[in-house]
Amino acid sequence: MANIILVGSQWGDEGKGKVVDIYTEFADVVIRFQGGGNAGHTIVIGDQQIILHQIPSGICHPDKLCIIGNGMVLDLETLVEEIELLRKNGYFFDDSQLLISEEVHLVMPYHRLLDVGKEKKAGDKKIGTTGRGIGPAYADKINRTGIRFIDLFDENVFREKLEINLAEKNPYLANQLDQPECNGNELFEKFTALGENLKPHLTNTSVTINRLIQEGKNILFEGAQGALLDIDHGTYPYVTSSSTTAGAACTGCGIGPTKIDGVVGIVKAYSTRVGEGPFPTEQHNEIGERLQEHGKEFGATTGRPRRCGWIDTVVLRHAVRVNGLTSLALTKLDVLSGMEKIKICRAYRIDGCEVAEFPANIQKVADSAPVYEEVEGWNQDISAVRRNEDLPSAAKNYINVLQELLGVEFILISVGAKRDGTILLKNPFTLERI
Ligand code: IMP
């Protein structure tokens, strides 16, 4: 009887896939509302690892409905591959388990070529994108030249939109970016066929979601990326091209903010970032290497090594504020086991002053010196712990210090990649103790 949004509180890769998979037990419906194939949400069930890019992470629960909202940018070619992979792994045999918004904008092959070509051309000024065409697809949406899923079913509209886009993009691809041109007829044939193939999933998802809300279903809105990659509130321009914060769930699904009951922020027990951009607590030393190795910090979408560092509560307080977080889930706490001391960044020193709020000027962020609080580490392997009271006192203290600095409580602690590597403290929908 509640609708909650789940978002990343750092630079993405906080472990949202696992938490969504667990929270799906309590939900009836799981909905993605922004981003696209740039996301890589990992779920581990037994010895099986599944990485989802566009399909909501609730899909491995056969009795739950999953929805791709209008706010995403959808790559139909890789969506079909994702569906095939799920079926090979024994999931998603009932087409009615997935609904897709008629209004969702499509990532076309020329968006991927533009993304890759622009990054190459930018040299050391590159953003470090995932190369999935996300930025160019959102740019077309805002420019009002994007192709929406519904357009595939009107031959004239689709042909005209393709013509307009290719007349603009092909010369740019060939002459400026040294990338191949796209053939309009080939794209028309391919995407018309993809549209027909995926048509059973297509609907007015805003109507469906509002009806489900009225029926009193528990709905989980699954964010992708993280607050510091948000187009408005992140380390611009080193961000993704969508709103990754909680407000996007409303515009990205066609529901009103009055329908939202809570926002859960996913917090990794340390910080990571893929791609370029400032990262004050980054550790270019054996601490960073250890976190990368123990945390298996390699991108789920691109395989790139993630930059690693200490947890940063300046970043996290920013995430609490811009998302209105009402509770938190702490992930990968087990990765910190065996560290003698653990550092928590509580402020930045910039131009001789202590600063508690995340600055808008990213040069200031890059030049800042983190002000750390140091707490004791713990030696015990905590991956088999299932109750809060069984955690070592130093781990409990780490959680308490974070809670105090952030002013929001943790309702889940993750101590391993698998579903059962979890200390569930509260039901995210009712906030009742478990
Ligand atoms: P784009 O979203 O592919 O345009 O990439 C823009 C920036 O966001 C790059 O720094 C990417 O590494 C980062 N990014 C995009 N998606 C994710 C994600 O799911 N996890 C972590 N970083 C991401």
Coordinates of C-alpha atoms and ligand atoms in Angstrom, one line a residue:
M1 CA 0.0 0.0 0.0
A2 CA 2.9 2.3 -0.6
N3 CA 5.0 3.6 -3.4
I4 CA 8.7 4.0 -2.8
I5 CA 11.6 5.3 -4.9
L6 CA 15.0 3.7 -4.7
V7 CA 18.0 5.7 -5.9
G8 CA 21.8 5.6 -5.9
S9 CA 23.3 8.1 -3.5
Q10 CA 26.9 8.3 -4.9
W11 CA 28.2 7.9 -8.4
G12 CA 26.2 4.8 -9.3
D13 CA 27.3 1.1 -8.8
E14 CA 26.0 1.2 -5.2
G15 CA 24.4 -2.2 -5.5
K16 CA 20.9 -1.1 -6.5
G17 CA 20.2 -4.3 -8.5
K18 CA 20.6 -6.5 -5.4
V19 CA 18.5 -4.3 -3.2
V20 CA 15.7 -4.0 -5.7
D21 CA 15.8 -7.8 -6.2
I22 CA 15.3 -8.2 -2.4
Y23 CA 12.7 -5.4 -2.0
T24 CA 10.7 -7.0 -4.9
E25 CA 9.7 -9.6 -2.3
F26 CA 7.6 -6.9 -0.7
A27 CA 6.5 -5.2 -3.9
D28 CA 3.9 -5.9 -6.6
V29 CA 5.4 -3.8 -9.3
V30 CA 9.0 -2.6 -10.2
I31 CA 9.5 0.3 -12.5
R32 CA 12.5 1.9 -14.2
F33 CA 12.0 5.6 -14.9
Q34 CA 15.3 7.1 -16.3
G35 CA 18.6 6.1 -17.9
G36 CA 18.9 3.2 -20.2
G37 CA 21.5 0.6 -21.2
N38 CA 24.2 2.6 -19.4
A39 CA 23.0 1.0 -16.2
G40 CA 24.3 -2.4 -15.1
H41 CA 22.2 -3.8 -12.3
T42 CA 23.7 -7.1 -11.0
I43 CA 21.7 -9.8 -9.3
V44 CA 23.2 -13.0 -7.9
I45 CA 20.8 -15.9 -7.3
G46 CA 22.7 -19.0 -6.0
D47 CA 25.7 -19.3 -8.3
Q48 CA 24.0 -17.5 -11.1
Q49 CA 24.8 -13.8 -11.9
I50 CA 22.5 -11.8 -14.0
I51 CA 23.3 -8.3 -15.2
L52 CA 20.3 -6.2 -16.2
H53 CA 20.7 -3.0 -18.2
Q54 CA 17.2 -1.9 -19.2
I55 CA 14.7 -4.4 -17.7
P56 CA 13.7 -3.7 -14.0
S57 CA 15.6 -5.8 -11.5
G58 CA 12.3 -7.3 -10.3
I59 CA 12.1 -9.5 -13.4
C60 CA 13.6 -12.6 -11.7
H61 CA 10.4 -12.8 -9.6
P62 CA 7.9 -14.4 -12.0
D63 CA 4.8 -13.2 -10.2
K64 CA 5.8 -9.5 -10.2
L65 CA 5.0 -6.9 -12.9
C66 CA 7.9 -4.9 -14.4
I67 CA 7.5 -1.6 -16.3
I68 CA 9.8 0.5 -18.4
G69 CA 8.6 4.1 -17.9
N70 CA 8.5 6.9 -20.4
G71 CA 11.5 8.6 -18.9
M72 CA 14.0 6.0 -20.0
V73 CA 15.8 6.0 -23.4
L74 CA 15.4 2.5 -24.7
D75 CA 17.7 0.5 -27.0
L76 CA 15.5 -2.1 -28.7
E77 CA 18.3 -4.1 -30.2
T78 CA 20.0 -4.7 -26.8
L79 CA 16.6 -5.1 -25.1
V80 CA 15.9 -8.1 -27.3
E81 CA 19.3 -9.5 -26.3
E82 CA 18.5 -8.9 -22.6
I83 CA 15.2 -10.7 -22.9
E84 CA 16.9 -13.7 -24.6
L85 CA 19.6 -13.9 -21.9
L86 CA 16.9 -13.9 -19.2
R87 CA 15.1 -16.7 -20.9
K88 CA 18.3 -18.7 -21.3
N89 CA 18.8 -18.3 -17.5
G90 CA 15.3 -19.5 -16.7
Y91 CA 13.4 -16.2 -16.2
F92 CA 10.7 -14.1 -17.9
F93 CA 8.6 -16.6 -19.9
D94 CA 5.4 -14.7 -19.6
D95 CA 5.3 -11.6 -22.0
S96 CA 2.7 -9.9 -19.7
Q97 CA 5.4 -9.6 -17.0
L98 CA 6.9 -6.6 -18.8
L99 CA 5.1 -3.4 -20.0
I100 CA 6.8 -0.7 -22.0
S101 CA 5.7 3.0 -22.3
E102 CA 4.5 4.0 -25.7
E103 CA 6.1 7.4 -25.1
V104 CA 9.6 6.1 -24.3
H105 CA 12.3 7.6 -26.6
L106 CA 14.5 5.2 -28.5
V107 CA 18.3 4.9 -28.6
M108 CA 19.1 4.5 -32.3
P109 CA 22.3 3.1 -33.8
Y110 CA 23.3 6.7 -34.8
H111 CA 23.1 7.7 -31.1
R112 CA 25.7 5.1 -30.2
L113 CA 28.0 6.2 -33.1
L114 CA 27.6 9.8 -32.0
D115 CA 28.4 9.0 -28.4
V116 CA 31.6 7.0 -29.2
G117 CA 32.7 9.4 -31.9
K118 CA 32.3 12.5 -29.7
E119 CA 34.2 10.9 -26.9
K120 CA 37.1 9.9 -29.2
K121 CA 37.2 13.4 -30.6
A122 CA 37.2 15.0 -27.1
G123 CA 40.5 13.3 -26.3
D124 CA 41.5 14.1 -22.7
K125 CA 38.3 16.3 -22.3
K126 CA 36.1 13.2 -22.6
I127 CA 33.4 12.4 -20.1
G128 CA 34.1 8.7 -20.0
T129 CA 30.6 7.7 -21.1
T130 CA 29.5 4.1 -21.3
G131 CA 29.2 4.5 -25.1
R132 CA 25.6 3.4 -25.1
G133 CA 24.2 6.5 -26.9
I134 CA 22.5 7.8 -23.8
G135 CA 23.6 11.5 -24.1
P136 CA 22.7 11.9 -27.9
A137 CA 19.3 10.1 -27.3
Y138 CA 18.4 12.5 -24.5
A139 CA 19.7 15.4 -26.5
D140 CA 17.3 14.5 -29.4
K141 CA 14.4 14.2 -26.9
I142 CA 15.1 17.7 -25.6
N143 CA 15.6 19.0 -29.1
R144 CA 12.2 17.5 -30.0
T145 CA 13.7 15.4 -32.8
G146 CA 13.7 12.1 -30.9
I147 CA 11.9 8.9 -32.1
R148 CA 9.4 7.5 -29.6
F149 CA 8.4 3.8 -29.5
I150 CA 4.8 4.7 -30.7
D151 CA 6.3 6.3 -33.8
L152 CA 7.4 2.9 -35.1
F153 CA 3.8 2.1 -35.8
D154 CA 3.1 5.1 -38.1
E155 CA 5.1 4.5 -41.3
N156 CA 5.0 8.1 -42.5
V157 CA 5.9 9.6 -39.1
F158 CA 8.8 7.1 -38.6
R159 CA 10.2 7.6 -42.2
E160 CA 10.0 11.3 -41.9
K161 CA 11.7 11.4 -38.5
L162 CA 14.4 9.1 -39.7
E163 CA 15.0 11.3 -42.8
I164 CA 15.3 14.5 -40.7
N165 CA 17.7 12.8 -38.2
L166 CA 19.9 11.2 -40.8
A167 CA 20.1 14.4 -42.9
E168 CA 21.6 16.1 -39.9
K169 CA 23.6 13.3 -38.4
N170 CA 25.1 11.4 -41.3
P171 CA 27.3 14.3 -42.5
Y172 CA 28.4 15.0 -38.9
L173 CA 29.2 11.3 -38.3
A174 CA 31.2 11.0 -41.5
N175 CA 32.9 14.4 -41.7
Q176 CA 33.5 15.4 -38.1
L177 CA 33.6 12.2 -36.1
D178 CA 35.1 9.7 -38.5
Q179 CA 32.2 7.3 -37.9
P180 CA 30.1 5.3 -40.5
E181 CA 26.9 6.7 -41.8
C182 CA 23.5 5.0 -41.1
N183 CA 21.3 3.8 -43.9
G184 CA 17.7 5.0 -43.5
N185 CA 16.0 2.1 -45.3
E186 CA 17.9 -0.4 -43.2
L187 CA 17.0 1.3 -40.0
F188 CA 13.4 1.6 -41.1
E189 CA 13.2 -2.2 -41.8
K190 CA 15.1 -3.2 -38.7
F191 CA 13.2 -1.0 -36.2
T192 CA 9.8 -1.7 -37.8
A193 CA 10.5 -5.4 -37.2
L194 CA 11.7 -4.8 -33.7
G195 CA 8.6 -2.7 -33.0
E196 CA 6.3 -5.6 -34.1
N197 CA 8.3 -8.1 -32.1
L198 CA 8.0 -6.0 -28.9
K199 CA 4.5 -4.7 -29.5
P200 CA 2.8 -7.0 -27.0
H201 CA 4.6 -5.1 -24.2
L202 CA 3.6 -1.7 -25.4
T203 CA 0.9 0.4 -23.5
N204 CA 0.1 3.7 -21.9
T205 CA 2.1 3.0 -18.7
S206 CA 1.0 6.2 -17.0
V207 CA -2.6 5.0 -17.1
T208 CA -1.5 1.5 -15.9
I209 CA 0.7 2.8 -13.0
N210 CA -1.9 5.2 -11.8
R211 CA -4.5 2.4 -11.8
L212 CA -2.1 0.1 -9.9
I213 CA -1.6 2.9 -7.3
Q214 CA -5.3 3.3 -6.9
E215 CA -5.7 -0.4 -6.4
G216 CA -3.3 -0.1 -3.4
K217 CA -0.4 -2.1 -4.9
N218 CA 3.2 -1.8 -3.5
I219 CA 5.2 -0.1 -6.2
L220 CA 9.0 0.2 -6.3
F221 CA 10.6 2.8 -8.5
E222 CA 14.1 1.7 -9.5
G223 CA 16.6 4.5 -10.1
A224 CA 19.7 4.0 -12.1
Q225 CA 23.2 5.7 -11.7
G226 CA 23.5 8.0 -8.7
A227 CA 22.9 11.5 -7.3
L228 CA 26.4 12.8 -8.3
L229 CA 25.7 11.7 -11.9
D230 CA 22.5 13.7 -12.0
I231 CA 22.3 16.2 -14.9
D232 CA 21.3 19.0 -12.5
H233 CA 22.8 18.0 -9.2
G234 CA 25.9 16.0 -10.2
T235 CA 29.4 17.0 -11.0
Y236 CA 28.4 18.6 -14.3
P237 CA 29.6 18.1 -17.1
Y238 CA 30.9 14.7 -15.7
V239 CA 27.4 13.4 -15.4
T240 CA 24.9 11.2 -17.3
S241 CA 22.2 12.9 -19.4
S242 CA 19.2 12.1 -17.2
S243 CA 17.8 13.2 -13.8
T244 CA 19.0 10.4 -11.6
T245 CA 17.3 11.8 -8.5
A246 CA 14.0 10.9 -6.9
G247 CA 11.9 13.6 -8.7
A248 CA 12.5 11.9 -12.0
A249 CA 10.3 8.9 -10.9
C250 CA 7.3 11.2 -11.3
T251 CA 8.0 12.7 -14.7
G252 CA 9.6 9.4 -15.9
C253 CA 6.4 7.4 -15.2
G254 CA 3.6 9.9 -15.5
I255 CA 2.5 10.1 -11.9
G256 CA 2.2 13.0 -9.4
P257 CA 4.6 13.6 -6.5
T258 CA 1.6 13.2 -4.1
K259 CA 1.7 9.5 -4.8
I260 CA 5.2 8.9 -3.3
D261 CA 5.5 7.6 0.3
G262 CA 9.3 7.3 0.7
V263 CA 12.7 7.4 -0.9
V264 CA 15.4 4.9 -0.1
G265 CA 19.0 5.9 -0.9
I266 CA 21.5 3.1 -1.6
V267 CA 24.9 3.8 0.0
K268 CA 28.0 1.8 -0.7
A269 CA 30.2 1.5 2.4
Y270 CA 33.0 3.3 0.5
S271 CA 33.0 5.4 -2.7
T272 CA 33.6 4.4 -6.3
R273 CA 33.3 6.2 -9.7
V274 CA 33.7 5.2 -13.3
G275 CA 34.6 7.7 -16.0
E276 CA 36.1 11.1 -15.6
G277 CA 35.3 13.9 -13.1
P278 CA 36.3 15.0 -9.6
F279 CA 36.3 12.5 -6.7
P280 CA 37.8 14.1 -3.5
T281 CA 38.1 10.9 -1.4
E282 CA 39.7 8.8 -4.2
Q283 CA 42.7 6.7 -3.0
H284 CA 45.5 6.4 -5.5
N285 CA 47.3 3.9 -3.2
E286 CA 47.0 0.4 -1.7
I287 CA 43.7 1.4 0.0
G288 CA 42.2 2.1 -3.4
E289 CA 43.6 -1.1 -4.9
R290 CA 42.4 -3.1 -1.9
L291 CA 38.8 -1.7 -2.3
Q292 CA 38.9 -2.4 -6.0
E293 CA 40.1 -6.0 -5.6
H294 CA 38.0 -7.0 -2.6
G295 CA 34.9 -5.1 -3.9
K296 CA 35.3 -6.5 -7.4
E297 CA 35.0 -2.9 -8.6
F298 CA 34.8 -3.4 -12.4
G299 CA 32.0 -1.8 -14.4
A300 CA 29.0 -4.1 -15.0
T301 CA 28.3 -2.5 -18.4
T302 CA 31.7 -1.7 -19.8
G303 CA 34.1 -3.8 -17.6
R304 CA 36.2 -0.7 -16.8
P305 CA 38.0 -0.6 -13.5
R306 CA 36.2 1.7 -11.0
R307 CA 38.1 4.4 -9.1
C308 CA 37.9 3.7 -5.4
G309 CA 38.1 5.7 -2.2
W310 CA 36.7 6.4 1.3
I311 CA 33.0 7.1 2.0
D312 CA 32.1 10.8 1.6
T313 CA 29.3 12.2 3.8
V314 CA 29.5 15.6 2.0
V315 CA 28.4 13.7 -1.1
L316 CA 25.8 11.7 0.9
R317 CA 24.3 14.7 2.6
H318 CA 23.9 16.2 -0.8
A319 CA 22.1 13.0 -1.9
V320 CA 19.9 13.1 1.2
R321 CA 18.9 16.7 0.4
V322 CA 18.3 16.5 -3.3
N323 CA 16.4 13.2 -3.1
G324 CA 14.6 13.8 0.2
L325 CA 15.8 10.4 1.4
T326 CA 13.7 8.9 4.1
S327 CA 15.8 5.8 4.7
L328 CA 19.1 4.2 3.6
A329 CA 20.5 0.8 2.6
L330 CA 24.2 0.2 3.2
T331 CA 25.9 -2.2 0.7
K332 CA 29.2 -4.0 0.5
L333 CA 30.0 -3.5 4.2
D334 CA 31.8 -6.9 4.1
V335 CA 34.4 -5.3 1.7
L336 CA 35.8 -3.2 4.6
S337 CA 36.5 -6.3 6.8
G338 CA 40.2 -6.6 7.7
M339 CA 40.9 -2.9 7.5
E340 CA 42.6 -1.6 10.7
K341 CA 41.2 1.9 10.4
I342 CA 38.4 3.3 8.3
K343 CA 38.1 6.9 7.2
I344 CA 34.9 8.8 6.8
C345 CA 35.0 12.2 5.0
R346 CA 32.8 14.7 7.0
A347 CA 33.7 17.9 5.2
Y348 CA 36.0 19.5 2.6
R349 CA 38.7 22.0 3.2
I350 CA 38.5 24.5 0.4
D351 CA 40.6 27.7 0.3
G352 CA 41.4 27.3 4.0
C353 CA 37.7 26.9 5.0
E354 CA 35.8 23.9 6.1
V355 CA 32.9 23.3 3.8
A356 CA 30.0 21.0 4.7
E357 CA 27.9 21.3 1.5
F358 CA 28.9 19.9 -1.9
P359 CA 30.1 22.8 -4.1
A360 CA 28.6 23.6 -7.5
N361 CA 32.0 24.6 -8.8
I362 CA 33.6 21.3 -9.8
Q363 CA 37.1 22.8 -9.8
K364 CA 36.6 23.6 -6.1
V365 CA 35.5 20.0 -5.6
A366 CA 38.6 18.7 -7.5
D367 CA 40.9 21.0 -5.4
S368 CA 39.3 20.2 -2.0
A369 CA 41.0 18.3 0.7
P370 CA 38.7 15.9 2.5
V371 CA 38.5 16.3 6.3
Y372 CA 38.3 12.8 7.7
E373 CA 37.1 11.2 10.9
E374 CA 38.8 7.9 11.6
V375 CA 37.1 5.0 13.2
E376 CA 38.3 1.5 14.2
G377 CA 38.0 -1.3 11.6
W378 CA 37.1 -5.0 12.3
N379 CA 38.9 -8.2 11.4
Q380 CA 36.0 -10.7 11.5
D381 CA 34.5 -12.0 8.2
I382 CA 30.9 -10.6 8.4
S383 CA 29.6 -12.2 5.3
A384 CA 27.6 -14.8 7.2
V385 CA 26.1 -12.3 9.7
R386 CA 22.3 -12.1 9.3
R387 CA 21.3 -10.1 12.4
N388 CA 22.4 -6.6 13.3
E389 CA 23.3 -7.6 16.8
D390 CA 25.8 -10.1 15.5
L391 CA 27.9 -7.5 13.7
P392 CA 31.3 -6.7 15.4
S393 CA 31.0 -3.6 17.6
A394 CA 33.3 -1.6 15.3
A395 CA 31.0 -2.3 12.3
K396 CA 28.0 -1.2 14.3
N397 CA 29.9 1.9 15.3
Y398 CA 30.7 2.7 11.6
I399 CA 27.0 2.4 10.8
N400 CA 26.1 4.6 13.8
V401 CA 28.6 7.3 12.9
L402 CA 27.3 7.4 9.3
Q403 CA 23.7 7.6 10.6
E404 CA 24.5 10.5 12.8
L405 CA 26.4 12.4 10.1
L406 CA 23.5 11.9 7.6
G407 CA 20.5 12.1 9.9
V408 CA 18.8 9.2 8.2
E409 CA 18.5 5.6 9.4
F410 CA 19.8 2.4 7.6
I411 CA 17.0 -0.2 7.1
L412 CA 19.1 -2.7 5.3
I413 CA 22.8 -3.8 5.5
S414 CA 24.3 -5.9 2.7
V415 CA 27.2 -8.1 3.6
G416 CA 27.6 -10.2 0.4
A417 CA 26.6 -10.2 -3.3
K418 CA 24.0 -13.1 -3.0
R419 CA 20.4 -12.5 -2.0
D420 CA 20.9 -14.1 1.4
G421 CA 24.0 -11.9 2.2
T422 CA 21.7 -9.4 3.8
I423 CA 20.6 -8.0 7.2
L424 CA 17.1 -6.8 6.6
L425 CA 16.1 -4.4 9.4
K426 CA 12.8 -2.9 8.2
N427 CA 10.2 -3.5 5.5
P428 CA 10.9 -0.6 3.1
F429 CA 7.1 -0.2 2.4
T430 CA 5.7 -0.2 5.9
L431 CA 9.0 0.6 7.8
E432 CA 8.0 -2.2 10.3
R433 CA 10.9 -4.1 11.9
I434 CA 11.6 -7.5 10.4
Ligands
IMP1 P1 26.7 7.9 -20.0 O1 25.5 7.8 -19.1 O2 27.0 6.7 -20.7 O3 26.5 9.1 -20.9 O4 28.0 8.3 -19.1 C1 28.2 9.5 -18.4 C2 28.9 9.2 -17.1 O5 28.0 8.5 -16.2 C3 30.2 8.4 -17.2 O6 31.1 8.8 -16.2 C4 29.7 7.0 -16.9 O7 30.8 6.2 -16.4 C5 28.7 7.3 -15.8 N1 27.7 6.2 -15.7 C6 26.6 6.0 -16.6 N2 25.9 5.0 -16.1 C7 26.5 4.5 -15.0 C8 26.1 3.5 -14.1 O8 25.1 2.8 -14.2 N3 27.0 3.3 -13.1 C9 28.1 4.1 -12.9 N4 28.4 5.1 -13.7 C10 27.6 5.3 -14.8

